[in-house]
Coordinates of C-alpha atoms in Angstrom, one line a residue:
M189 CA 0.0 0.1 0.1
K190 CA 2.9 2.3 0.9
N191 CA 4.6 1.6 -2.5
K192 CA 1.5 2.6 -4.4
T193 CA 1.2 5.9 -2.3
N194 CA 4.8 6.8 -3.2
K195 CA 4.3 6.0 -6.8
I196 CA 1.3 8.2 -6.9
I197 CA 3.1 11.0 -5.4
L198 CA 6.1 10.8 -7.6
T199 CA 3.9 10.5 -10.6
Y200 CA 2.1 13.7 -9.4
F201 CA 5.4 15.5 -9.0
L202 CA 6.9 14.6 -12.3
I203 CA 3.7 15.4 -14.4
A204 CA 3.3 18.8 -12.4
L205 CA 7.0 19.6 -13.0
I206 CA 7.0 18.6 -16.6
L207 CA 3.6 20.6 -17.4
V208 CA 4.6 23.6 -15.3
F209 CA 8.2 23.9 -16.7
T210 CA 7.0 23.3 -20.3
S211 CA 4.5 26.2 -20.2
Q212 CA 6.8 28.3 -18.3
Y213 CA 9.6 27.8 -20.8
F214 CA 7.6 28.7 -23.9
F215 CA 6.1 31.8 -21.8
L216 CA 9.7 33.1 -20.6
K217 CA 11.0 32.6 -24.1
K218 CA 8.5 34.9 -25.6
T219 CA 9.0 37.7 -22.8
N220 CA 13.0 38.0 -23.4
L221 CA 13.7 38.0 -19.6
N222 CA 17.4 37.6 -18.5
E223 CA 18.7 34.4 -17.4
N224 CA 18.8 35.3 -13.6
L225 CA 15.1 36.0 -13.6
I226 CA 14.4 32.8 -15.6
R227 CA 16.4 30.7 -12.9
L228 CA 14.7 32.5 -10.2
S229 CA 11.3 31.8 -11.7
F230 CA 12.2 28.1 -12.4
L231 CA 13.5 27.7 -8.6
I232 CA 10.3 29.3 -7.2
T233 CA 8.2 27.2 -9.4
F234 CA 10.2 24.0 -8.5
S235 CA 9.8 24.9 -4.8
I236 CA 6.1 25.4 -5.1
I237 CA 5.6 22.3 -7.2
T238 CA 7.7 20.3 -4.3
A239 CA 5.8 22.1 -1.6
S240 CA 2.5 21.0 -3.1
T241 CA 3.8 17.6 -3.8
I242 CA 4.7 17.1 -0.1
F243 CA 1.4 18.5 1.0
F244 CA -0.4 16.3 -1.4
G245 CA 1.7 13.3 -0.1
Y246 CA 0.7 14.2 3.4
L247 CA -3.0 14.4 2.4
I248 CA -3.0 11.1 0.6
T249 CA -1.1 9.4 3.5
F250 CA -3.5 11.0 6.1
N251 CA -6.6 10.0 4.1
L252 CA -5.1 6.5 3.4
K253 CA -4.5 6.0 7.1
N254 CA -8.2 6.9 7.9
V255 CA -9.6 4.6 4.9
T256 CA -7.3 1.7 6.3
K257 CA -8.6 2.3 9.6
H258 CA -12.2 2.2 8.4
L259 CA -11.6 -0.7 6.4
K260 CA -10.1 -2.7 9.2
K261 CA -13.3 -1.7 11.2
L262 CA -15.6 -2.7 8.3
E263 CA -13.7 -6.1 8.1
S264 CA -14.1 -6.6 11.8
I265 CA -17.8 -5.9 11.6
N266 CA -18.2 -8.2 8.5
D267 CA -16.3 -10.9 10.1
E268 CA -18.6 -10.6 13.3
L269 CA -21.5 -10.6 11.1
S270 CA -20.3 -13.6 9.2
K271 CA -19.7 -15.6 12.5
S272 CA -23.1 -14.4 13.8
N273 CA -24.7 -15.5 10.7
E274 CA -23.0 -18.9 11.0
R275 CA -24.0 -19.3 14.7
Y276 CA -27.6 -18.2 13.7
D277 CA -27.6 -21.0 10.9
I278 CA -26.3 -23.5 13.3
V279 CA -28.9 -22.6 16.0
A280 CA -31.7 -22.6 13.6
K281 CA -30.6 -26.0 12.5
A282 CA -30.1 -27.4 16.1
T283 CA -33.4 -26.1 17.3
S284 CA -35.4 -26.9 14.1
D285 CA -36.3 -23.4 13.9
T286 CA -37.7 -21.5 10.9
I287 CA -36.8 -17.8 11.3
W288 CA -39.3 -15.3 9.7
D289 CA -39.0 -11.5 9.2
W290 CA -42.0 -9.3 8.6
D291 CA -41.4 -5.8 7.3
I292 CA -44.6 -4.0 8.3
K293 CA -44.1 -0.9 6.0
T294 CA -43.5 -2.9 2.8
N295 CA -45.7 -6.0 4.2
K296 CA -42.9 -8.3 2.9
F297 CA -42.6 -11.5 4.7
T298 CA -39.3 -13.6 4.4
F299 CA -38.3 -17.0 5.7
N300 CA -34.9 -18.6 6.1
K301 CA -34.1 -22.1 4.8
G302 CA -36.1 -23.7 7.5
I303 CA -39.2 -23.2 5.6
Q304 CA -37.8 -25.6 3.0
G305 CA -36.0 -28.2 5.0
I306 CA -38.6 -28.5 7.8
F307 CA -41.9 -27.9 5.9
G308 CA -40.7 -29.1 2.6
Y309 CA -41.6 -26.1 0.4
K310 CA -39.6 -25.3 -2.7
K311 CA -38.1 -21.9 -2.9
E312 CA -40.2 -20.7 -5.8
T313 CA -43.4 -21.8 -4.2
I314 CA -42.9 -19.8 -1.0
G315 CA -44.8 -16.4 -0.9
D316 CA -43.5 -13.1 0.4
T317 CA -46.4 -11.7 2.1
I318 CA -48.0 -12.3 5.5
Q319 CA -51.1 -13.6 3.8
W320 CA -49.0 -16.6 2.6
W321 CA -48.1 -17.4 6.1
F322 CA -51.8 -17.0 7.4
N323 CA -53.1 -19.2 4.6
K324 CA -50.8 -22.2 5.7
I325 CA -52.0 -21.9 9.4
H326 CA -54.6 -24.6 10.0
P327 CA -58.2 -23.2 9.7
E328 CA -59.1 -24.0 13.2
D329 CA -56.1 -22.1 14.4
S330 CA -55.9 -19.2 11.8
L331 CA -58.5 -16.9 13.4
K332 CA -56.9 -17.1 16.9
I333 CA -53.3 -16.5 15.4
S334 CA -54.2 -13.5 13.4
V335 CA -56.1 -11.8 16.5
N336 CA -53.1 -12.6 18.6
V337 CA -50.5 -11.2 16.2
Y338 CA -52.2 -7.9 15.5
S339 CA -53.1 -7.5 19.1
Y340 CA -49.4 -8.1 20.0
I341 CA -48.3 -5.4 17.5
E342 CA -51.0 -2.8 18.6
Q343 CA -50.2 -3.2 22.1
K344 CA -46.3 -3.3 21.4
T345 CA -45.9 -6.1 23.6
E346 CA -42.1 -6.9 23.7
K347 CA -42.5 -10.6 23.1
W348 CA -45.2 -12.8 21.7
Q349 CA -45.6 -16.8 21.6
D350 CA -48.4 -19.2 20.6
Y351 CA -48.9 -22.7 19.4
Y352 CA -50.7 -23.7 16.1
R353 CA -50.6 -26.2 13.2
F354 CA -48.8 -25.3 10.0
L355 CA -49.4 -26.7 6.7
C356 CA -46.5 -28.7 5.0
A357 CA -45.9 -29.1 1.4
D358 CA -47.2 -32.8 1.4
G359 CA -50.5 -31.6 2.7
S360 CA -49.9 -32.9 6.3
Y361 CA -49.7 -30.5 9.4
K362 CA -47.0 -30.0 11.8
Y363 CA -47.5 -28.6 15.4
V364 CA -45.2 -25.4 15.8
Y365 CA -44.3 -23.3 18.8
D366 CA -43.9 -19.7 17.3
R367 CA -42.2 -16.8 19.2
G368 CA -42.2 -13.1 17.7
F369 CA -40.1 -10.1 18.8
L370 CA -40.7 -6.4 17.8
V371 CA -38.3 -4.0 16.1
M372 CA -39.2 -0.4 16.7
D373 CA -37.8 2.9 15.2
E374 CA -36.6 6.0 17.2
S375 CA -40.3 7.1 17.4
N376 CA -41.2 3.9 19.0
N377 CA -43.2 2.7 16.0
V378 CA -43.2 -0.9 15.2
V379 CA -41.3 -1.4 11.7
R380 CA -40.6 -5.2 11.9
V381 CA -41.5 -8.4 13.6
I382 CA -38.9 -11.1 13.6
G383 CA -40.1 -14.6 14.8
A384 CA -38.9 -18.2 15.1
M385 CA -41.2 -21.2 14.4
Q386 CA -40.1 -24.4 16.1
D387 CA -41.4 -27.8 15.0
I388 CA -42.7 -29.6 18.2
T389 CA -44.9 -32.2 16.3
K390 CA -43.1 -35.1 18.3
L391 CA -43.4 -33.3 21.4
K392 CA -46.9 -32.8 21.0
E393 CA -47.7 -36.4 20.0
E394 CA -45.8 -37.5 23.1
E395 CA -47.8 -35.1 25.0
Q396 CA -51.0 -36.5 23.8
R397 CA -49.7 -39.9 24.5
L398 CA -48.8 -39.1 28.0
R399 CA -52.1 -37.6 28.5
L400 CA -53.9 -40.6 27.2
L401 CA -51.9 -42.9 29.4
E402 CA -52.5 -40.7 32.3
T403 CA -56.3 -40.7 31.6
V404 CA -56.1 -44.5 31.4
I405 CA -54.2 -44.8 34.7
T406 CA -56.4 -42.3 36.6
Q407 CA -59.7 -43.7 35.3
T408 CA -58.9 -47.5 35.3
K409 CA -60.7 -49.4 38.1
D410 CA -57.5 -51.3 38.8
S411 CA -55.2 -50.3 41.5
I412 CA -51.8 -48.8 40.0
I413 CA -48.6 -48.4 42.2
I414 CA -45.5 -47.0 40.9
T415 CA -42.4 -47.7 43.1
E416 CA -38.8 -46.8 43.0
S417 CA -36.3 -49.2 41.2
D418 CA -34.2 -49.6 44.2
S419 CA -35.2 -51.8 47.1
T420 CA -35.2 -51.0 50.8
S421 CA -33.1 -52.9 53.4
K422 CA -36.1 -55.2 53.7
G423 CA -36.1 -55.9 49.9
I424 CA -39.2 -54.1 48.7
P425 CA -39.0 -50.8 46.8
K426 CA -40.8 -47.6 48.1
I427 CA -44.0 -46.2 46.7
V428 CA -43.7 -42.9 44.7
Y429 CA -47.3 -42.8 43.2
I430 CA -50.6 -44.3 43.4
N431 CA -53.9 -43.8 41.3
P432 CA -57.3 -43.0 42.4
A433 CA -58.4 -46.7 42.2
F434 CA -55.8 -47.7 44.7
T435 CA -57.4 -45.2 47.3
K436 CA -60.8 -46.5 46.5
M437 CA -59.8 -50.1 46.8
T438 CA -57.7 -49.9 49.9
G439 CA -58.7 -46.8 51.7
F440 CA -55.1 -45.4 51.9
S441 CA -54.5 -41.8 50.6
L442 CA -51.4 -40.6 48.7
K443 CA -49.7 -39.0 51.7
E444 CA -50.3 -42.4 53.8
V445 CA -48.4 -44.6 51.4
I446 CA -45.7 -42.4 49.8
G447 CA -42.3 -43.6 51.1
K448 CA -43.7 -46.8 52.3
T449 CA -43.7 -50.3 50.7
T450 CA -46.4 -52.7 49.5
K451 CA -45.8 -54.6 52.6
I452 CA -48.6 -52.6 54.2
L453 CA -51.1 -54.2 52.0
M454 CA -50.0 -57.9 52.6
S455 CA -52.1 -60.1 55.0
K456 CA -50.4 -62.2 57.5
K457 CA -51.8 -65.4 55.7
S458 CA -49.8 -64.6 52.5
L459 CA -47.1 -62.4 53.8
K460 CA -44.4 -65.2 53.9
S461 CA -44.9 -66.7 50.5
D462 CA -45.7 -63.2 48.7
L463 CA -42.6 -61.6 50.2
K464 CA -40.5 -64.6 48.9
N465 CA -42.0 -64.2 45.3
L466 CA -41.5 -60.4 45.5
T467 CA -37.8 -60.4 46.5
N468 CA -36.9 -63.0 44.1
A469 CA -38.6 -61.1 41.2
I470 CA -36.9 -57.8 42.3
K471 CA -33.6 -59.4 42.4
K472 CA -34.0 -60.7 38.8
K473 CA -35.8 -57.7 37.7
E474 CA -38.5 -59.7 35.9
E475 CA -42.1 -59.5 35.7
I476 CA -44.2 -61.4 38.2
T477 CA -47.9 -62.3 38.6
F478 CA -49.6 -64.0 41.4
E479 CA -53.0 -64.1 43.3
N480 CA -52.8 -63.2 47.1
I481 CA -54.9 -61.9 49.9
S482 CA -54.5 -58.3 50.7
V483 CA -55.7 -56.2 53.5
N484 CA -57.5 -52.5 53.3
K485 CA -56.9 -49.7 55.6
Q486 CA -59.7 -51.2 57.9
N487 CA -57.8 -54.4 58.0
E488 CA -60.4 -56.2 55.9
E489 CA -59.1 -59.0 53.5
Y490 CA -59.8 -59.3 49.9
W491 CA -58.5 -61.3 47.0
V492 CA -56.1 -59.5 44.3
N493 CA -54.5 -60.5 41.1
F494 CA -51.0 -58.9 41.6
T495 CA -48.6 -58.0 38.6
M496 CA -45.3 -56.4 39.1
I497 CA -43.6 -55.1 35.9
P498 CA -40.1 -53.5 35.8
I499 CA -40.0 -50.2 33.7
L500 CA -36.8 -49.2 31.7
N501 CA -35.7 -45.6 30.8
F502 CA -34.4 -44.3 27.4
D503 CA -30.9 -45.6 28.4
N504 CA -32.5 -49.1 28.9
E505 CA -31.8 -48.9 32.6
H506 CA -34.3 -50.2 35.4
S507 CA -35.8 -46.9 36.8
H508 CA -39.2 -48.0 38.3
W509 CA -41.6 -50.7 39.1
I510 CA -45.4 -50.7 38.1
I511 CA -47.7 -52.7 40.2
I512 CA -51.2 -53.6 39.0
Q513 CA -53.8 -54.9 41.6
R514 CA -57.1 -56.0 40.3
D515 CA -59.8 -57.0 42.9
I516 CA -60.9 -60.7 42.4
S517 CA -62.8 -61.3 45.5
K518 CA -66.1 -61.7 43.5
E519 CA -64.6 -63.9 41.1
K520 CA -63.0 -66.0 43.9
E521 CA -66.5 -66.3 45.4
R522 CA -68.1 -67.2 42.1
E523 CA -65.1 -69.8 41.7
E524 CA -65.8 -71.3 45.1
E525 CA -69.6 -71.5 44.5
R526 CA -68.8 -73.1 41.0
E527 CA -66.6 -75.7 42.6
H528 CA -69.2 -76.5 45.4
L529 CA -71.9 -76.8 42.6
I530 CA -69.6 -79.1 40.7
K531 CA -69.0 -81.3 43.5
E532 CA -72.8 -81.4 44.3
L533 CA -73.6 -82.3 40.6
T534 CA -71.0 -84.8 40.5
Q535 CA -72.2 -86.4 43.7
N536 CA -75.7 -86.3 42.4
N537 CA -74.7 -87.8 39.1
K538 CA -73.1 -90.6 41.0
D539 CA -76.2 -91.1 43.1
L540 CA -78.4 -91.2 40.0
K541 CA -76.1 -93.7 38.3
Q542 CA -76.2 -95.9 41.5
F543 CA -80.1 -95.5 41.6
S544 CA -80.3 -96.4 37.9
Y545 CA -78.0 -99.5 38.4
I546 CA -79.8 -100.6 41.5
T547 CA -83.3 -99.9 39.9
S548 CA -82.5 -101.9 36.6
H549 CA -81.0 -104.6 38.5
N550 CA -83.8 -104.9 41.0
L551 CA -86.4 -104.7 38.2
R552 CA -85.0 -107.0 35.7
A553 CA -85.2 -110.0 38.0
P554 CA -89.1 -109.6 38.7
L555 CA -89.6 -108.7 35.2
S556 CA -87.9 -111.9 33.9
N557 CA -89.8 -113.9 36.3
L558 CA -93.1 -112.2 35.2
T559 CA -92.2 -112.6 31.6
G560 CA -91.6 -116.4 32.1
L561 CA -95.0 -116.8 33.9
L562 CA -96.7 -114.9 31.0
N563 CA -95.0 -117.3 28.5
L564 CA -96.3 -120.2 30.4
I565 CA -99.8 -118.8 30.7
E566 CA -99.9 -118.6 26.8
D567 CA -99.7 -122.3 26.7
I568 CA -102.8 -122.6 29.0
P569 CA -106.1 -122.4 27.1
I570 CA -108.4 -119.5 28.5
D571 CA -112.0 -119.5 27.6
N572 CA -112.9 -116.3 29.4
E573 CA -112.4 -113.6 26.6
E574 CA -112.1 -110.8 29.1
L575 CA -109.5 -112.7 31.2
K576 CA -107.6 -113.5 27.9
E577 CA -107.7 -109.9 26.9
L578 CA -106.5 -108.7 30.2
I579 CA -103.6 -111.1 30.2
D580 CA -102.7 -110.0 26.6
G581 CA -102.5 -106.3 27.8
F582 CA -100.6 -107.2 30.9
S583 CA -98.1 -109.2 28.7
K584 CA -97.8 -106.3 26.2
S585 CA -97.3 -103.7 29.1
T586 CA -94.7 -106.0 30.6
G587 CA -92.9 -106.3 27.2
L588 CA -92.8 -102.4 26.8
L589 CA -91.6 -102.1 30.2
N590 CA -88.8 -104.6 29.7
E591 CA -87.7 -102.6 26.6
T592 CA -87.8 -99.3 28.4
I593 CA -85.4 -100.9 31.1
N594 CA -83.1 -102.2 28.5
D595 CA -82.9 -98.9 26.7
L596 CA -82.3 -97.2 30.1
V597 CA -79.5 -99.7 30.8
N598 CA -78.0 -98.9 27.3
V599 CA -78.0 -95.1 27.9
I600 CA -76.2 -95.6 31.4
I601 CA -73.6 -97.8 29.7
I602 CA -73.0 -95.2 26.8
K603 CA -72.8 -92.2 29.3
D604 CA -70.6 -94.2 31.8
S605 CA -68.2 -95.5 29.1
P606 CA -64.9 -93.4 29.1
S607 CA -63.9 -94.7 25.6
I608 CA -65.7 -96.6 22.8
Q609 CA -64.0 -99.3 20.7
K610 CA -64.1 -98.4 17.0
E611 CA -63.4 -100.5 13.8
E612 CA -63.7 -99.9 10.1
V613 CA -67.1 -101.0 9.0
N614 CA -68.9 -101.0 5.6
I615 CA -71.9 -99.0 6.0
R616 CA -74.1 -101.0 3.4
D617 CA -73.3 -104.2 5.5
V618 CA -74.6 -102.5 8.7
F619 CA -77.9 -101.4 6.9
E620 CA -78.3 -104.9 5.5
N621 CA -78.2 -106.2 9.1
V622 CA -80.7 -103.6 10.1
F623 CA -83.0 -104.5 7.3
S624 CA -82.8 -108.2 8.0
Q625 CA -84.0 -107.4 11.5
L626 CA -87.0 -105.4 10.2
T627 CA -87.9 -107.9 7.2
F628 CA -91.4 -108.6 8.5
I629 CA -92.5 -105.0 9.1
I630 CA -90.8 -103.8 5.8
G631 CA -92.7 -106.5 3.9
L632 CA -95.9 -105.1 5.5
Q633 CA -95.4 -101.5 4.7
K634 CA -93.4 -102.1 1.4
P635 CA -91.6 -98.6 1.6
I636 CA -89.8 -97.3 -1.5
L637 CA -85.9 -97.5 -0.4
K638 CA -83.2 -95.4 -2.1
L639 CA -79.6 -96.3 -0.9
S640 CA -76.6 -94.6 -2.0
F641 CA -73.2 -95.4 -0.4
E642 CA -70.7 -95.0 -3.2
N643 CA -69.2 -91.8 -2.2
A644 CA -68.4 -92.9 1.3
K645 CA -68.5 -96.8 1.8
T646 CA -66.5 -97.2 5.0
L647 CA -66.5 -95.6 8.3
V648 CA -64.3 -96.0 11.5
I649 CA -67.0 -96.4 14.2
N650 CA -68.4 -98.8 16.7
K651 CA -70.5 -101.2 14.6
S652 CA -73.1 -102.2 17.3
Y653 CA -73.8 -98.4 18.0
L654 CA -74.2 -97.6 14.3
E655 CA -76.6 -100.6 14.0
S656 CA -78.6 -99.4 16.9
I657 CA -78.7 -95.9 15.7
L658 CA -80.1 -96.9 12.2
L659 CA -82.4 -99.5 13.7
N660 CA -84.0 -96.7 15.8
L661 CA -84.3 -94.2 12.9
M662 CA -85.7 -97.0 10.5
T663 CA -88.2 -98.0 13.2
N664 CA -89.2 -94.4 13.6
S665 CA -89.7 -94.0 9.8
L666 CA -91.8 -97.3 9.6
K667 CA -93.8 -96.4 12.8
Y668 CA -94.6 -92.8 12.0
R669 CA -95.4 -93.0 8.3
D670 CA -98.1 -91.1 6.7
E671 CA -101.1 -93.2 6.2
K672 CA -102.2 -91.1 3.1
R673 CA -99.1 -91.8 0.8
Q674 CA -96.6 -94.5 0.2
L675 CA -93.5 -94.2 2.6
K676 CA -90.3 -93.3 0.8
I677 CA -86.9 -93.7 2.8
S678 CA -83.7 -92.3 1.4
I679 CA -80.2 -93.1 2.9
T680 CA -77.0 -91.7 1.4
S681 CA -73.4 -91.3 2.7
Y682 CA -70.8 -88.8 1.4
I683 CA -67.8 -86.7 2.3
E684 CA -67.8 -83.1 3.0
N685 CA -65.2 -81.0 4.6
N686 CA -63.1 -84.0 5.5
K687 CA -66.2 -85.5 7.4
I688 CA -68.3 -88.3 6.5
I689 CA -72.1 -87.6 6.5
I690 CA -74.9 -90.1 6.6
E691 CA -78.3 -88.7 5.7
F692 CA -81.5 -90.4 6.7
T693 CA -84.6 -89.0 5.0
D694 CA -88.3 -90.0 5.0
N695 CA -91.8 -88.4 4.0
G696 CA -93.5 -89.5 7.1
I697 CA -95.7 -87.2 9.3
G698 CA -92.9 -85.1 10.5
I699 CA -92.2 -83.1 13.8
D700 CA -93.3 -79.6 14.6
L701 CA -89.8 -78.2 15.3
I702 CA -91.1 -74.7 16.0
R703 CA -92.6 -76.1 19.1
N704 CA -90.2 -78.8 19.8
K705 CA -86.9 -78.1 18.5
D706 CA -85.2 -77.9 21.8
K707 CA -86.8 -81.1 23.1
V708 CA -86.3 -83.3 20.1
F709 CA -83.3 -85.3 21.6
G710 CA -84.5 -85.0 25.2
L711 CA -85.2 -87.8 27.4
Y712 CA -88.8 -89.1 27.5
Q713 CA -90.0 -86.5 24.9
R714 CA -93.0 -87.7 22.7
F715 CA -94.2 -85.8 19.7
H716 CA -97.0 -88.2 18.7
N717 CA -100.0 -89.8 20.2
H718 CA -98.7 -93.4 19.4
S719 CA -99.4 -95.7 22.4
D720 CA -96.0 -97.4 21.9
S721 CA -93.9 -94.5 21.9
K722 CA -91.6 -94.3 24.9
G723 CA -89.7 -91.1 24.1
L724 CA -86.2 -92.6 24.4
G725 CA -85.3 -93.6 20.7
L726 CA -83.9 -90.2 19.8
Y727 CA -82.1 -89.6 23.0
L728 CA -80.4 -92.8 22.7
V729 CA -79.5 -92.0 19.1
K730 CA -78.0 -88.8 20.0
S731 CA -76.1 -90.4 23.0
Q732 CA -74.6 -93.0 20.8
V733 CA -73.7 -90.6 18.1
E734 CA -71.9 -88.2 20.5
A735 CA -70.2 -91.2 22.4
M736 CA -68.5 -91.8 19.1
G737 CA -67.3 -88.0 18.8
G738 CA -70.0 -87.4 16.0
S739 CA -72.9 -84.9 15.8
I740 CA -76.6 -85.1 14.7
S741 CA -78.9 -82.4 13.2
I742 CA -82.5 -82.7 12.3
E743 CA -84.8 -80.9 10.0
S744 CA -88.5 -81.6 9.7
E745 CA -91.9 -80.3 8.7
V746 CA -95.3 -81.6 9.8
G747 CA -97.1 -83.5 6.8
K748 CA -93.8 -83.5 4.6
G749 CA -91.3 -85.7 6.6
T750 CA -87.9 -85.7 8.5
S751 CA -84.4 -85.6 7.6
F752 CA -81.5 -86.6 10.0
K753 CA -77.9 -85.7 9.2
L754 CA -75.1 -87.9 11.1
T755 CA -71.7 -86.2 11.0
F756 CA -68.5 -88.2 11.9
K757 CA -64.8 -87.6 11.6
N758 CA -63.2 -89.0 8.4

């Protein structure tokens, strides 16, 4: 810089010297002055030029020093501004802030790069007026924010802050925390407002989640206790929080239990076992669930389901325990009642079985004797018609009674058998056995029979049971036929959903299922006025089907017929 200054001064000196001496030379040459005057003139001129050059050099040097000083000051200010801007950008990024600047006089509204990075807007889509900003605020928040902002400016409040939802470029909304600062001129008029929008969406979501959890904890009917992670010298952590349900369940208030342990809730009956379970779980820091007897403030006992869960913090370190207690006293009472009822029913069932065995055994011997006597009487000629008719009726009733006792014995055997022996049987063979037993009555009724066993020929089942089932169904069809039309019986077997189904259908008189659907397979249920109906057949059929792991269903309509569907595992 100094060399340049010297060059400028030297250049100035030489140019001034050349110009002045040249002009003076031509001027003096025309005036014819003597040499002494000419030398004196040149000397004076040279002195003046030298003095002006020195003065000019001094001015340049002085000004140069001032300029250098100002430049250094400007450089320092610029450097400070650069560092300040750098710090500002770093802080804006670190705090997820979007800085905005509103010039009130020009209504110009500008954002920093945060509007692009945080909210996803492209530079060319960002508006430069406050209206663009207002349009992006959620409709439910827009009116409130506009009123607050203008009130803030009008009242010249130093700072302003508010929460609202701001529209992103993708159409979603983010929660923001916005702070505004006023900039005023010398006349105390607001000229600018500078603000910072901070994205607090995650904080807001977490806040809502915590509020929801708080509502669950405070509103639940289960007692919730939060304890410290560290246990006391006695091995149980201290209580730091209880919910309202705890107070309602136990009668203890927050002040009465804070700093104490759950030992105050343990009854003497369960203290030893529960204390051992608790201390083991606390040492291992693992979840534990058990049922125990607790006591309330009035020292009244009640049953609770006790669950203790370890809670970890963000560093995956054990910080607290959550204890959930559910009052199960009523459930325990119902459980005891149920167990008592089951015992009574089991005993009653045993008594009924014993009674059935005794009754059937005691009745079979006299019935056998009576049947034998009646058979002997048949060989004796009886002339008295009334006596003969009386003996025939007595013989018929004795036969029906014998059949009933046999059916009852069969039912008892089925219900009392823990397992049924099964074998692979040919379904057609079983039906042929049934038909052979009913040859006489089939010959009398001459029904139309339609049999189809091609789709499912064999079945793993108890053969005698299946024969008894089909014999009962066949007998019912023949017995309860419609006298107005010829009896038709259809029997088919097929496989459906990996199950073997046998369908037995007739066009008999049918059953009114609207009135009797729940009683069709009941014991001693009769649906017709036939004198020989005992009401045991369908009950026996259902018992045998279910004993073999199958199921039976019925469809019937009065005057049209009945269809049974027997379903067995394939």
